[in-house]
Coordinates of C-alpha atoms in Angstrom, one line a residue:
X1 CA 26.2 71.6 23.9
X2 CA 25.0 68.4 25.2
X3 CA 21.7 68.9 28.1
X4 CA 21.9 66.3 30.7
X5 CA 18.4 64.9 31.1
X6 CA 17.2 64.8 34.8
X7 CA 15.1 61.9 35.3
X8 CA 13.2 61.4 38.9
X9 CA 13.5 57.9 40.6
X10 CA 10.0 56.8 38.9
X11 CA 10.7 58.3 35.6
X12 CA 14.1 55.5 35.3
X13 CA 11.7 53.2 37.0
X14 CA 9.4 53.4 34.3
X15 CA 11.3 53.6 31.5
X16 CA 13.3 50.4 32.9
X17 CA 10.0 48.5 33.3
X18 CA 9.0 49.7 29.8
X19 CA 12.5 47.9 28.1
X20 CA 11.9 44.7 30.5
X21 CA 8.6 44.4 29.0
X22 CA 9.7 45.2 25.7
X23 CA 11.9 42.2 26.0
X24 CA 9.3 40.3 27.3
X25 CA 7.5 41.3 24.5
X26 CA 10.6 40.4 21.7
X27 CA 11.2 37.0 24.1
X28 CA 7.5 35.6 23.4
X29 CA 6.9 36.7 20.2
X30 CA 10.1 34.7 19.7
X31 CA 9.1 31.8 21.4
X32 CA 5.7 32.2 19.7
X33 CA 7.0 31.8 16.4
X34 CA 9.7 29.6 16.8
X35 CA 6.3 27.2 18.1
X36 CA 4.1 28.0 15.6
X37 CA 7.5 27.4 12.3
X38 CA 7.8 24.0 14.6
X39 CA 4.2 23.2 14.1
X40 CA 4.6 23.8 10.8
X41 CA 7.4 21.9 10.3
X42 CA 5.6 19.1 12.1
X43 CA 3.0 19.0 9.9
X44 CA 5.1 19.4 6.5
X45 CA 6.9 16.3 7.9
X46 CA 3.5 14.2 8.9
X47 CA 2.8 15.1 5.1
X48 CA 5.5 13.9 3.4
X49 CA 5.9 10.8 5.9
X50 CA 1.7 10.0 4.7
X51 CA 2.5 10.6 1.2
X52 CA 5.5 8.4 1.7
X53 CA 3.4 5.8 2.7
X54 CA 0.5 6.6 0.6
X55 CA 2.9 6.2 -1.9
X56 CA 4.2 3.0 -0.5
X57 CA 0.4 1.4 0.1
X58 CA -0.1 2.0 -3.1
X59 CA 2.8 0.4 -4.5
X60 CA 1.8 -3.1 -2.1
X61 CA -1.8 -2.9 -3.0
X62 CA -0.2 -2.9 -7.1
X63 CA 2.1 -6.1 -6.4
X64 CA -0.8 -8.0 -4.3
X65 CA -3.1 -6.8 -7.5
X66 CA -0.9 -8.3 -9.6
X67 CA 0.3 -11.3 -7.6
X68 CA -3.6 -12.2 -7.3
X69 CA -4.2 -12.0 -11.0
X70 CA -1.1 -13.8 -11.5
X71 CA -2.3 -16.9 -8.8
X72 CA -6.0 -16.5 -10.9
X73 CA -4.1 -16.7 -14.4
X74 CA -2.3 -19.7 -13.3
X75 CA -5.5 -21.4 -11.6
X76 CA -7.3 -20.6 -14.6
X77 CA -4.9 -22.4 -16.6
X78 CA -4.8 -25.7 -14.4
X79 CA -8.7 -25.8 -14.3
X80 CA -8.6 -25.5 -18.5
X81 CA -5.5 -28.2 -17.9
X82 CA -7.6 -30.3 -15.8
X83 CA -10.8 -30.6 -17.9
X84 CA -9.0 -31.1 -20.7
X85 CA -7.1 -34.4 -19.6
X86 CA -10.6 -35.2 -17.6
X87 CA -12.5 -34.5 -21.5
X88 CA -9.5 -36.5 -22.8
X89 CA -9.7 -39.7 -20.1
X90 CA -13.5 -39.6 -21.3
X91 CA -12.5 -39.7 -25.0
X92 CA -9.6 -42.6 -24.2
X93 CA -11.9 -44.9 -21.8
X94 CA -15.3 -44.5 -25.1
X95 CA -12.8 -45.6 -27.3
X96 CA -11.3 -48.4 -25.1
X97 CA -14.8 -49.8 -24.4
X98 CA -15.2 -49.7 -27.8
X99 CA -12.2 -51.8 -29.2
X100 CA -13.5 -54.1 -26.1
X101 CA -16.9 -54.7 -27.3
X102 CA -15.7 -54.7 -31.4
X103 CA -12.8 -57.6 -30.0
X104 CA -15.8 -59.0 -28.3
X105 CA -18.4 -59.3 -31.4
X106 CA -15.4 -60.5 -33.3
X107 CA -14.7 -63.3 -30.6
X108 CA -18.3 -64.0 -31.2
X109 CA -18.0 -64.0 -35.2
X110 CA -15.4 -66.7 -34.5
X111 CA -17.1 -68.7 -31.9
X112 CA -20.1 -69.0 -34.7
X113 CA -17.7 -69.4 -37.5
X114 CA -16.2 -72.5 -35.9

């Protein structure tokens, strides 16, 4: 056989006001996780977004490495380019002056000869 319980007025009151806060309860513990797993998800996603562009940094700072030792490679090679033919004119105008002055003792030789 069943027993009927007999609640007063302020018993039901106070078990009603004991679910409501129970659900109060559930409802922000809810709401405080779901905020905290948002946080977290937040900050996973700031991670991989800096180690994205960590990663991408990284990757510019290679090519301007190697574009800048490319640009220094090629100077280097106009400098040595550039001597050289400067080392060469040197050698050319020695050599010119000195067919000029042998054509010039050999006038000479020619003007005593005759």
């Amino acid at each position: 056989m069943e027993e009927k319980v007999n609640f007063t007025p302020e018993e039901w009151y106070h078990l009603w006001q004991r679910s409501v806060d129970n659900v109060a309860y559930d409802r922000a513990t809810y709401f405080k996780t779901k905020l905290q797993l948002q946080k977290k998800l937040i900050a996973a996603n700031d991670e991989l977004f800096n180690e994205k562009l960590l990663k991408k940094e990284a990757i510019e700072e290679k090519r301007r490495q190697k574009i800048l030792r490319r640009t220094k490679e090629i100077g280097d090679r106009y400098t040595k380019f550039v001597h050289e033919t400067l080392e060469n004119e040197k050698i050319l105008e020695k050599e010119r002056q000195e067919r000029i002055r042998e054509w010039k003792r050999q006038q000479q030789q020619q003007v005593q000869q005759d």
